[in-house]
Each structure stands twice: as C-alpha cells, then as structure tokens.
Tab-separated table of N, CA and C in Angstrom:
chain	number	residue	atom	x	y	z
A	1346	MET	N	-8.564	8.641	-14.076
A	1346	MET	CA	-9.961	9.058	-14.086
A	1346	MET	C	-10.338	8.620	-12.794
A	1347	LEU	N	-11.192	9.476	-12.339
A	1347	LEU	CA	-12.026	9.449	-10.971
A	1347	LEU	C	-13.544	8.766	-11.337
A	1348	CYS	N	-13.585	7.380	-10.409
A	1348	CYS	CA	-14.572	6.571	-10.622
A	1348	CYS	C	-15.939	7.403	-10.035
A	1349	PRO	N	-16.707	7.431	-11.018
A	1349	PRO	CA	-18.049	8.337	-10.492
A	1349	PRO	C	-19.293	7.323	-9.835
A	1350	THR	N	-18.902	6.173	-9.449
A	1350	THR	CA	-20.102	5.393	-9.040
A	1350	THR	C	-19.584	4.697	-7.616
A	1351	ALA	N	-19.902	5.335	-6.606
A	1351	ALA	CA	-19.568	4.768	-5.443
A	1351	ALA	C	-20.267	3.373	-5.333
A	1352	GLY	N	-19.886	2.607	-4.529
A	1352	GLY	CA	-20.420	1.256	-4.073
A	1352	GLY	C	-20.241	0.214	-5.308
A	1353	SER	N	-19.733	0.506	-6.520
A	1353	SER	CA	-19.527	-0.559	-7.504
A	1353	SER	C	-18.041	-1.017	-7.283
A	1354	THR	N	-17.851	-2.276	-8.303
A	1354	THR	CA	-16.741	-3.068	-8.026
A	1354	THR	C	-15.860	-2.965	-9.465
A	1355	ILE	N	-14.589	-3.010	-9.084
A	1355	ILE	CA	-13.931	-3.127	-10.469
A	1355	ILE	C	-12.787	-4.201	-10.213
A	1356	SER	N	-12.616	-5.043	-11.195
A	1356	SER	CA	-11.824	-6.304	-10.785
A	1356	SER	C	-12.080	-6.832	-9.352
A	1357	GLY	N	-13.176	-6.938	-8.772
A	1357	GLY	CA	-13.557	-7.479	-7.272
A	1357	GLY	C	-12.942	-6.706	-6.575
A	1358	LYS	N	-12.621	-5.520	-6.664
A	1358	LYS	CA	-12.307	-4.601	-5.535
A	1358	LYS	C	-13.598	-3.509	-5.443
A	1359	SER	N	-13.836	-3.272	-4.455
A	1359	SER	CA	-14.926	-2.096	-4.211
A	1359	SER	C	-14.342	-0.780	-4.256
A	1360	VAL	N	-15.333	0.201	-4.734
A	1360	VAL	CA	-15.007	1.378	-5.196
A	1360	VAL	C	-15.462	2.335	-4.563
A	1361	THR	N	-14.819	3.421	-3.685
A	1361	THR	CA	-15.485	4.672	-3.243
A	1361	THR	C	-15.486	5.729	-4.060
A	1362	LYS	N	-16.224	7.065	-3.622
A	1362	LYS	CA	-16.217	7.985	-4.732
A	1362	LYS	C	-14.814	8.700	-4.505
A	1363	SER	N	-14.190	8.411	-3.470
A	1363	SER	CA	-12.647	9.021	-3.608
A	1363	SER	C	-11.626	8.294	-4.293
A	1364	THR	N	-11.967	7.072	-5.050
A	1364	THR	CA	-10.978	6.219	-5.535
A	1364	THR	C	-10.542	6.619	-6.920
A	1365	PHE	N	-9.433	6.457	-6.999
A	1365	PHE	CA	-8.764	7.030	-8.193
A	1365	PHE	C	-8.435	5.974	-9.156
A	1366	ILE	N	-8.807	5.547	-10.125
A	1366	ILE	CA	-8.487	4.390	-11.080
A	1366	ILE	C	-7.571	4.817	-12.191
A	1367	THR	N	-6.387	4.229	-12.219
A	1367	THR	CA	-5.655	4.230	-13.710
A	1367	THR	C	-5.498	3.203	-14.220
A	1368	GLY	N	-5.291	3.313	-15.443
A	1368	GLY	CA	-5.170	1.848	-16.329
A	1368	GLY	C	-5.391	2.079	-17.662
A	1369	GLY	N	-5.767	1.263	-18.284
A	1369	GLY	CA	-5.835	1.113	-19.668
A	1369	GLY	C	-4.551	0.580	-20.444
A	1370	GLU	N	-3.639	0.226	-19.661
A	1370	GLU	CA	-2.290	-0.508	-20.345
A	1370	GLU	C	-2.379	-2.019	-20.475
A	1371	ARG	N	-2.216	-2.186	-21.621
A	1371	ARG	CA	-2.624	-3.666	-21.956
A	1371	ARG	C	-1.162	-4.400	-21.327
A	1372	THR	N	-1.762	-5.555	-20.881
A	1372	THR	CA	-0.718	-6.824	-20.095
A	1372	THR	C	-0.196	-7.735	-21.358
A	1373	ALA	N	0.688	-8.383	-20.413
A	1373	ALA	CA	1.158	-9.256	-21.716
A	1373	ALA	C	0.212	-10.554	-22.146
A	1374	LEU	N	-0.914	-10.442	-21.585
A	1374	LEU	CA	-2.013	-11.387	-21.649
A	1374	LEU	C	-3.188	-10.768	-22.708
A	1375	GLY	N	-2.896	-9.458	-22.711
A	1375	GLY	CA	-3.781	-9.096	-23.752
A	1375	GLY	C	-4.915	-8.233	-23.080
A	1376	LYS	N	-4.915	-8.263	-21.995
A	1376	LYS	CA	-5.803	-7.674	-20.933
A	1376	LYS	C	-5.791	-6.195	-20.756
A	1377	THR	N	-6.644	-5.543	-20.381
A	1377	THR	CA	-6.467	-4.162	-19.830
A	1377	THR	C	-6.375	-4.332	-18.175
A	1378	ALA	N	-5.306	-3.831	-17.615
A	1378	ALA	CA	-4.874	-3.611	-16.144
A	1378	ALA	C	-5.567	-2.336	-15.429
A	1379	PHE	N	-6.043	-2.494	-14.584
A	1379	PHE	CA	-6.434	-1.137	-13.583
A	1379	PHE	C	-5.985	-1.359	-12.321
A	1380	VAL	N	-5.410	0.091	-11.611
A	1380	VAL	CA	-4.951	-0.016	-10.658
A	1380	VAL	C	-6.004	0.798	-9.570
A	1381	ASN	N	-6.024	0.355	-8.530
A	1381	ASN	CA	-7.143	1.261	-7.452
A	1381	ASN	C	-6.017	1.758	-6.443
A	1382	ILE	N	-6.281	3.199	-6.701
A	1382	ILE	CA	-5.668	4.227	-5.898
A	1382	ILE	C	-6.393	4.981	-5.114
A	1383	PRO	N	-6.724	4.750	-3.762
A	1383	PRO	CA	-7.707	5.463	-3.142
A	1383	PRO	C	-7.397	6.979	-2.918
A	1384	GLY	N	-7.980	7.998	-2.962
A	1384	GLY	CA	-7.945	9.255	-3.141
A	1384	GLY	C	-7.387	9.918	-1.594
A	1385	ASP	N	-7.828	9.223	-0.719
A	1385	ASP	CA	-7.959	9.529	0.575
A	1385	ASP	C	-6.636	9.081	1.375
A	1386	LEU	N	-5.689	8.368	0.566
A	1386	LEU	CA	-4.322	7.885	1.281
A	1386	LEU	C	-3.181	8.674	0.487
A	1387	LYS	N	-1.835	8.764	1.246
A	1387	LYS	CA	-0.789	9.351	0.546
A	1387	LYS	C	-0.008	8.060	0.168
A	1388	TYR	N	1.015	8.269	-0.754
A	1388	TYR	CA	2.018	7.084	-1.307
A	1388	TYR	C	3.087	7.401	-1.525
A	1389	THR	N	4.187	6.242	-1.539
A	1389	THR	CA	5.539	6.774	-1.920
A	1389	THR	C	5.954	6.046	-3.245
A	1390	LYS	N	6.887	6.633	-3.804
A	1390	LYS	CA	7.376	5.793	-5.096
A	1390	LYS	C	7.637	4.550	-4.987
A	1391	SER	N	7.911	4.088	-3.665
A	1391	SER	CA	8.321	2.501	-3.659
A	1391	SER	C	7.069	1.775	-3.499
A	1392	HIS	N	5.757	2.518	-3.614
A	1392	HIS	CA	4.947	1.506	-3.565
A	1392	HIS	C	3.907	1.387	-2.421
A	1393	GLU	N	4.413	2.170	-1.201
A	1393	GLU	CA	3.864	2.101	0.079
A	1393	GLU	C	2.546	3.138	0.226
A	1394	TRP	N	1.521	2.804	0.683
A	1394	TRP	CA	0.567	3.599	1.208
A	1394	TRP	C	0.634	3.937	2.510
A	1395	VAL	N	0.068	5.184	2.983
A	1395	VAL	CA	-0.053	5.404	3.689
A	1395	VAL	C	-1.560	6.167	4.590
A	1396	ARG	N	-2.051	5.850	5.669
A	1396	ARG	CA	-3.350	6.495	6.194
A	1396	ARG	C	-3.066	7.094	7.199
A	1397	VAL	N	-3.104	8.243	7.456
A	1397	VAL	CA	-2.684	8.968	8.835
A	1397	VAL	C	-4.316	8.949	9.897
A	1398	GLU	N	-3.711	8.545	11.244
A	1398	GLU	CA	-5.031	8.524	11.987
A	1398	GLU	C	-4.295	9.120	13.060
A	1399	GLY	N	-4.561	10.567	13.292
A	1399	GLY	CA	-3.954	11.325	14.408
A	1399	GLY	C	-2.436	11.533	14.436
A	1400	ASP	N	-1.555	10.869	15.285
A	1400	ASP	CA	-0.279	10.649	15.270
A	1400	ASP	C	0.250	9.596	14.990
A	1401	VAL	N	-0.593	8.618	14.507
A	1401	VAL	CA	-0.205	7.245	13.977
A	1401	VAL	C	-0.689	6.981	12.531
A	1402	ALA	N	0.091	6.444	11.899
A	1402	ALA	CA	0.165	6.354	10.647
A	1402	ALA	C	-0.006	4.707	10.231
A	1403	VAL	N	-0.909	4.105	9.280
A	1403	VAL	CA	-0.847	2.837	8.899
A	1403	VAL	C	-0.273	2.404	7.662
A	1404	ILE	N	0.733	2.018	7.463
A	1404	ILE	CA	1.238	1.503	6.129
A	1404	ILE	C	1.082	0.111	5.716
A	1405	GLY	N	1.024	0.336	4.301
A	1405	GLY	CA	0.605	-1.071	3.689
A	1405	GLY	C	1.223	-0.988	2.065
A	1406	ILE	N	1.007	-2.052	1.305
A	1406	ILE	CA	1.556	-1.801	0.217
A	1406	ILE	C	0.417	-1.429	-0.828
A	1407	THR	N	0.859	-0.862	-2.118
A	1407	THR	CA	-0.448	-0.218	-2.876
A	1407	THR	C	-0.931	-1.844	-3.552
A	1408	ASP	N	-2.111	-1.555	-4.273
A	1408	ASP	CA	-2.690	-2.357	-5.186
A	1408	ASP	C	-1.926	-2.632	-6.133
A	1409	HIS	N	-0.922	-1.570	-6.814
A	1409	HIS	CA	-0.256	-2.018	-7.939
A	1409	HIS	C	1.049	-2.932	-7.588
A	1410	ALA	N	1.300	-2.563	-6.385
A	1410	ALA	CA	2.856	-3.690	-5.864
A	1410	ALA	C	2.052	-4.769	-5.680
A	1411	GLN	N	1.008	-5.119	-5.222
A	1411	GLN	CA	0.893	-6.391	-4.721
A	1411	GLN	C	0.321	-7.094	-6.078
A	1412	SER	N	-0.353	-6.342	-7.143
A	1412	SER	CA	-0.544	-6.880	-8.610
A	1412	SER	C	0.722	-7.283	-9.157
A	1413	GLU	N	1.579	-6.618	-9.123
A	1413	GLU	CA	2.921	-6.906	-9.836
A	1413	GLU	C	3.711	-8.084	-9.154
A	1414	MET	N	3.437	-8.279	-7.890
A	1414	MET	CA	4.113	-9.358	-7.145
A	1414	MET	C	3.609	-10.760	-7.233
A	1415	GLY	N	2.191	-10.750	-7.372
A	1415	GLY	CA	1.512	-11.770	-7.729
A	1415	GLY	C	1.169	-12.534	-6.319
A	1416	ASP	N	0.576	-13.904	-6.164
A	1416	ASP	CA	0.094	-14.156	-4.674
A	1416	ASP	C	1.150	-14.206	-3.852
A	1417	VAL	N	0.819	-13.304	-2.692
A	1417	VAL	CA	1.679	-13.370	-1.412
A	1417	VAL	C	1.619	-14.650	-0.325
A	1418	VAL	N	2.543	-15.032	-0.090
A	1418	VAL	CA	2.496	-16.253	0.485
A	1418	VAL	C	3.254	-16.116	1.989
A	1419	PHE	N	4.019	-14.820	2.337
A	1419	PHE	CA	4.536	-14.729	3.419
A	1419	PHE	C	4.874	-13.197	3.538
A	1420	VAL	N	4.831	-12.597	4.803
A	1420	VAL	CA	4.940	-11.459	5.328
A	1420	VAL	C	5.721	-11.396	6.540
A	1421	ASP	N	7.112	-10.629	6.604
A	1421	ASP	CA	7.720	-10.621	7.675
A	1421	ASP	C	7.887	-8.993	8.074
A	1422	LEU	N	7.400	-9.024	9.427
A	1422	LEU	CA	6.875	-7.484	9.774
A	1422	LEU	C	8.245	-7.231	11.145
A	1423	PRO	N	8.285	-6.037	11.475
A	1423	PRO	CA	9.122	-5.727	12.516
A	1423	PRO	C	8.435	-6.039	14.004
A	1424	GLU	N	9.160	-6.011	14.957
A	1424	GLU	CA	8.503	-6.377	16.413
A	1424	GLU	C	8.042	-5.042	16.487
A	1425	VAL	N	6.790	-4.888	17.683
A	1425	VAL	CA	6.367	-3.601	18.131
A	1425	VAL	C	7.466	-2.903	18.833
A	1426	GLY	N	7.619	-1.994	19.186
A	1426	GLY	CA	8.744	-0.857	19.665
A	1426	GLY	C	9.860	-0.458	19.015
A	1427	ARG	N	10.035	-1.207	17.734
A	1427	ARG	CA	11.086	-0.928	16.917
A	1427	ARG	C	10.994	0.561	16.279
A	1428	HIS	N	12.102	1.229	16.597
A	1428	HIS	CA	12.065	2.590	16.047
A	1428	HIS	C	12.389	2.265	14.405
A	1429	LEU	N	11.955	3.248	13.793
A	1429	LEU	CA	12.200	3.109	12.214
A	1429	LEU	C	12.662	4.525	11.895
A	1430	SER	N	13.801	4.382	10.963
A	1430	SER	CA	14.172	5.759	10.422
A	1430	SER	C	13.596	5.776	8.971
A	1431	ALA	N	13.608	7.038	8.453
A	1431	ALA	CA	12.978	7.274	7.307
A	1431	ALA	C	13.920	6.634	5.929
A	1432	GLU	N	12.654	5.814	5.471
A	1432	GLU	CA	13.500	5.022	4.166
A	1432	GLU	C	14.253	4.217	4.685
A	1433	GLU	N	13.945	3.589	5.931
A	1433	GLU	CA	14.692	1.930	6.448
A	1433	GLU	C	13.677	1.027	5.995
A	1434	GLY	N	14.365	-0.173	5.400
A	1434	GLY	CA	13.391	-1.196	4.859
A	1434	GLY	C	13.315	-2.106	6.027
A	1435	PHE	N	11.944	-2.265	6.497
A	1435	PHE	CA	11.371	-2.639	7.782
A	1435	PHE	C	10.802	-4.317	7.735
A	1436	GLY	N	10.630	-4.615	6.502
A	1436	GLY	CA	10.039	-6.037	6.450
A	1436	GLY	C	9.999	-6.357	5.034
A	1437	THR	N	9.731	-7.674	4.719
A	1437	THR	CA	9.586	-8.021	3.363
A	1437	THR	C	8.208	-8.766	3.015
A	1438	VAL	N	7.710	-8.645	2.151
A	1438	VAL	CA	6.683	-9.134	1.354
A	1438	VAL	C	6.948	-10.174	0.434
A	1439	GLU	N	6.859	-11.667	0.632
A	1439	GLU	CA	7.156	-12.708	-0.298
A	1439	GLU	C	6.062	-13.114	-1.215
A	1440	SER	N	6.280	-13.323	-2.419
A	1440	SER	CA	5.072	-14.033	-3.267
A	1440	SER	C	5.588	-15.047	-3.816
A	1441	VAL	N	4.850	-15.569	-4.740
A	1441	VAL	CA	5.081	-16.948	-5.524
A	1441	VAL	C	6.613	-16.431	-6.590
A	1442	LYS	N	6.326	-15.260	-7.033
A	1442	LYS	CA	7.377	-14.589	-8.114
A	1442	LYS	C	8.715	-13.921	-7.414
A	1443	THR	N	8.667	-13.448	-6.253
A	1443	THR	CA	9.717	-12.407	-5.843
A	1443	THR	C	9.565	-12.218	-3.989
A	1444	VAL	N	10.642	-11.500	-3.669
A	1444	VAL	CA	10.827	-10.959	-2.288
A	1444	VAL	C	10.879	-9.660	-2.508
A	1445	SER	N	10.050	-8.770	-1.693
A	1445	SER	CA	10.202	-7.198	-1.903
A	1445	SER	C	10.309	-6.447	-0.673
A	1446	ASP	N	11.318	-5.742	-0.444
A	1446	ASP	CA	11.433	-4.924	1.046
A	1446	ASP	C	10.374	-4.158	0.988
A	1447	VAL	N	9.987	-3.715	2.172
A	1447	VAL	CA	8.849	-2.643	2.491
A	1447	VAL	C	9.638	-1.596	3.276
A	1448	TYR	N	9.455	-0.083	2.552
A	1448	TYR	CA	10.116	0.709	3.413
A	1448	TYR	C	9.815	1.810	4.313
A	1449	ALA	N	10.047	2.377	5.203
A	1449	ALA	CA	9.464	3.284	6.030
A	1449	ALA	C	9.343	4.816	5.633
A	1450	PRO	N	8.274	5.211	5.221
A	1450	PRO	CA	8.316	6.357	4.557
A	1450	PRO	C	8.516	7.814	5.437
A	1451	PHE	N	8.830	7.519	6.717
A	1451	PHE	CA	9.194	8.591	7.591
A	1451	PHE	C	9.592	7.578	8.835
A	1452	ALA	N	10.288	8.499	10.056
A	1452	ALA	CA	10.732	8.271	11.151
A	1452	ALA	C	9.618	7.892	12.116
A	1453	GLY	N	9.828	6.870	12.923
A	1453	GLY	CA	8.661	6.680	13.829
A	1453	GLY	C	8.993	5.444	14.646
A	1454	GLU	N	8.140	4.914	15.675
A	1454	GLU	CA	8.027	3.680	16.138
A	1454	GLU	C	6.728	3.008	15.882
A	1455	VAL	N	7.047	1.617	15.800
A	1455	VAL	CA	6.090	0.680	15.335
A	1455	VAL	C	5.154	0.271	16.635
A	1456	VAL	N	3.947	0.629	16.536
A	1456	VAL	CA	3.253	0.431	17.661
A	1456	VAL	C	2.128	-0.679	17.458
A	1457	GLU	N	2.138	-1.266	16.465
A	1457	GLU	CA	1.196	-2.400	16.045
A	1457	GLU	C	1.499	-2.838	14.806
A	1458	THR	N	1.358	-4.392	14.482
A	1458	THR	CA	1.517	-4.952	13.303
A	1458	THR	C	0.338	-5.824	13.176
A	1459	ASN	N	0.047	-6.192	12.067
A	1459	ASN	CA	-1.258	-6.710	11.432
A	1459	ASN	C	-0.947	-8.309	11.544
A	1460	GLY	N	-1.533	-8.730	12.701
A	1460	GLY	CA	-0.983	-10.212	13.178
A	1460	GLY	C	-1.728	-11.097	12.345
A	1461	SER	N	-2.973	-10.639	11.876
A	1461	SER	CA	-3.746	-11.650	10.837
A	1461	SER	C	-3.114	-11.897	9.474
A	1462	LEU	N	-1.781	-11.300	9.353
A	1462	LEU	CA	-0.865	-11.753	7.948
A	1462	LEU	C	-0.132	-12.973	8.046
A	1463	GLY	N	-0.086	-13.233	9.453
A	1463	GLY	CA	0.746	-14.675	9.723
A	1463	GLY	C	-0.015	-15.971	9.077
A	1464	ALA	N	-1.173	-15.619	9.204
A	1464	ALA	CA	-2.064	-17.073	8.917
A	1464	ALA	C	-2.497	-16.685	7.586
A	1465	GLN	N	-2.890	-15.238	7.289
A	1465	GLN	CA	-3.858	-15.047	6.052
A	1465	GLN	C	-2.825	-13.940	5.154
A	1466	SER	N	-1.781	-14.273	4.863
A	1466	SER	CA	-0.834	-13.399	4.104
A	1466	SER	C	-1.607	-12.906	2.759
A	1467	GLU	N	-2.389	-13.647	2.200
A	1467	GLU	CA	-3.292	-13.334	1.145
A	1467	GLU	C	-4.257	-12.316	1.343
A	1468	LEU	N	-4.233	-11.594	2.404
A	1468	LEU	CA	-5.076	-10.258	2.702
A	1468	LEU	C	-4.365	-9.227	2.045
A	1469	VAL	N	-3.060	-9.425	1.871
A	1469	VAL	CA	-2.172	-8.127	1.073
A	1469	VAL	C	-2.855	-8.280	-0.482
A	1470	ASN	N	-3.001	-9.143	-0.868
A	1470	ASN	CA	-3.433	-9.281	-2.403
A	1470	ASN	C	-5.092	-8.974	-2.139
A	1471	SER	N	-5.969	-9.363	-1.413
A	1471	SER	CA	-7.369	-9.428	-1.621
A	1471	SER	C	-7.855	-8.246	-1.090
A	1472	ASP	N	-7.246	-7.572	-0.063
A	1472	ASP	CA	-7.663	-6.152	0.569
A	1472	ASP	C	-6.464	-5.232	0.794
A	1473	PRO	N	-5.655	-4.678	-0.110
A	1473	PRO	CA	-4.407	-4.011	0.047
A	1473	PRO	C	-4.526	-2.961	1.008
A	1474	TYR	N	-5.565	-1.938	0.886
A	1474	TYR	CA	-5.873	-0.801	1.705
A	1474	TYR	C	-6.790	-1.024	2.810
A	1475	GLY	N	-7.094	-2.399	3.121
A	1475	GLY	CA	-8.102	-2.624	4.099
A	1475	GLY	C	-7.384	-3.460	5.266
A	1476	GLU	N	-7.940	-4.935	5.312
A	1476	GLU	CA	-7.516	-5.807	6.259
A	1476	GLU	C	-6.115	-6.357	5.901
A	1477	GLY	N	-5.446	-5.573	4.648
A	1477	GLY	CA	-3.915	-6.273	4.203
A	1477	GLY	C	-3.009	-5.346	4.634
A	1478	TRP	N	-3.328	-4.408	5.694
A	1478	TRP	CA	-2.401	-3.250	6.186
A	1478	TRP	C	-1.105	-4.100	6.719
A	1479	LEU	N	0.038	-3.260	7.044
A	1479	LEU	CA	1.409	-4.143	7.524
A	1479	LEU	C	1.381	-3.643	8.919
A	1480	VAL	N	1.584	-2.233	9.228
A	1480	VAL	CA	1.843	-1.844	10.342
A	1480	VAL	C	1.408	-0.492	10.750
A	1481	LYS	N	1.515	-0.276	11.988
A	1481	LYS	CA	0.996	1.080	12.383
A	1481	LYS	C	2.317	1.582	13.139
A	1482	VAL	N	2.571	3.078	12.835
A	1482	VAL	CA	3.606	3.689	13.320
A	1482	VAL	C	3.387	5.183	13.812
A	1483	LYS	N	3.763	5.181	14.988
A	1483	LYS	CA	3.513	6.481	15.706
A	1483	LYS	C	4.735	7.466	14.963
A	1484	LEU	N	4.110	8.521	14.588
A	1484	LEU	CA	5.233	9.555	13.860
A	1484	LEU	C	5.994	10.273	14.824
A	1485	ASP	N	7.367	10.208	14.654
A	1485	ASP	CA	7.961	11.290	15.110
A	1485	ASP	C	7.763	12.484	14.981
A	1486	ASP	N	7.537	13.090	13.827
A	1486	ASP	CA	7.421	14.640	13.465
A	1486	ASP	C	6.339	14.359	12.091
A	1487	ALA	N	5.455	15.059	12.274
A	1487	ALA	CA	4.393	15.080	11.201
A	1487	ALA	C	5.161	15.587	9.858
A	1488	SER	N	6.085	16.454	9.958
A	1488	SER	CA	6.682	16.773	9.019
A	1488	SER	C	7.208	15.740	7.706
A	1489	GLY	N	7.553	14.475	8.508
A	1489	GLY	CA	7.492	13.444	7.588
A	1489	GLY	C	6.926	13.002	6.432
A	1490	LEU	N	5.605	13.451	6.885
A	1490	LEU	CA	4.451	13.121	5.635
A	1490	LEU	C	4.545	14.146	4.446
A	1491	ASP	N	5.285	15.383	4.736
A	1491	ASP	CA	5.567	16.234	3.511
A	1491	ASP	C	5.952	15.724	2.367
A	1492	GLY	N	7.031	14.629	2.148
A	1492	GLY	CA	7.407	14.351	0.746
A	1492	GLY	C	6.458	13.333	0.064
A	1493	LEU	N	5.350	12.929	0.896
A	1493	LEU	CA	4.419	11.637	0.210
A	1493	LEU	C	3.804	12.311	-0.693
A	1494	LEU	N	3.182	11.426	-1.831
A	1494	LEU	CA	2.700	11.713	-2.846
A	1494	LEU	C	1.099	11.556	-2.848
A	1495	SER	N	0.175	12.558	-3.443
A	1495	SER	CA	-1.082	12.285	-3.372
A	1495	SER	C	-1.282	11.346	-4.264
A	1496	ALA	N	-2.788	10.861	-4.497
A	1496	ALA	CA	-3.275	9.807	-5.179
A	1496	ALA	C	-2.610	10.165	-6.808
A	1497	GLU	N	-2.969	11.178	-7.308
A	1497	GLU	CA	-2.802	11.626	-8.625
A	1497	GLU	C	-1.284	11.728	-8.746
A	1498	GLY	N	-0.483	12.177	-7.902
A	1498	GLY	CA	0.984	11.977	-7.963
A	1498	GLY	C	1.558	10.606	-8.165
A	1499	TYR	N	1.088	9.801	-7.156
A	1499	TYR	CA	1.431	8.328	-7.492
A	1499	TYR	C	1.065	7.810	-8.734
A	1500	ALA	N	-0.177	8.180	-9.050
A	1500	ALA	CA	-0.643	7.311	-10.808
A	1500	ALA	C	0.056	7.887	-11.525
A	1501	ALA	N	0.600	9.171	-11.616
A	1501	ALA	CA	1.524	9.779	-12.393
A	1501	ALA	C	2.830	9.171	-12.439
A	1502	SER	N	3.174	8.647	-11.317
A	1502	SER	CA	4.613	8.166	-11.180
A	1502	SER	C	4.700	6.555	-11.687
A	1503	LEU	N	3.587	6.074	-11.761
A	1503	LEU	CA	3.375	4.723	-12.409
A	1503	LEU	C	3.786	4.857	-13.959
A	1504	ASN	N	3.367	5.885	-14.457
A	1504	ASN	CA	3.435	6.009	-15.949
A	1504	ASN	C	4.934	6.735	-16.517
A	1505	ASP	N	5.696	7.110	-15.332
A	1505	ASP	CA	7.034	7.507	-15.698
A	1505	ASP	C	8.155	6.515	-16.064
C-alpha cells in the first residue's frame, strides 16, 4: 500500500509520499513486519537499491535486507577506481548473524565509497536509503538500468 501521510514515521523510519510500504507478515515473535520501499528508487532481486543521479548511481542494501541481517557490524567496500561488471560481487556486509555479498546491478566504475561506514556501520541499519548508502558508481551504459525493478516489482518479489 502507498503510505498517504508524508512526514510520519513507521517503525522509527521516516515516510515520504513516495514511500511504498509492504508488510503484514507475522514474524516468529508474533509481530507484524513492515518493509520500507521508497518509490523513487530502483531495486534488484538480490536486495540492492539504486538511486540515479545523472550518470552516477548510488547503491545500497534495502530495508528488507538489513532487517533480515540484523545489526550490521562491518562493511567491506571496493577501492575507488575499481571497474565493476554487472552482477559482480563487489563488497560484503557483515552482521551479528551473517555475512552477505553485495552485487553490482550494472557495469561501471566506483567513484566514491561511503567512508562513514568504517566507523559507523550501523548506518546501514538505521538509514539504509540515506546515510547508509554503500558506493557511487559511474555507469558504463544507462541501458544497464533497464533490468532493475520498480518499488512495486521489488515488493512483489518479496512475496515470491
């Protein structure tokens, strides 16, 4: 469902008018889980999000991914200047429960990494779509974005 109340919060996360919220699924603790899926981003089935800013794309992991992982304790990111191939693993996110690879949704060159995550890896949990971003990648070709999912498509993939 689309959240109609901009400026409100759900589970401590701010909501914009373009935020797509999915949930209603009962967790093992008997609580209802909701997932924040902003409508202005693109997504992968492997739980990365993409925000396009001209010829550069910002990549991070989704609210669903960080929620499933638990508290993030370490993030390993590539060097600036590294060229990524589409679907290449380029880093890892380590939590108290697991270590997960992060994949490049398209080919391009890493132009910036989020230096704040070295000392504050918990930003991936507290603000996955904002200060918890991972890398900025200059796109080789904008057509690499064609296979990404919309917010609605990503939400549907969570129910598959």
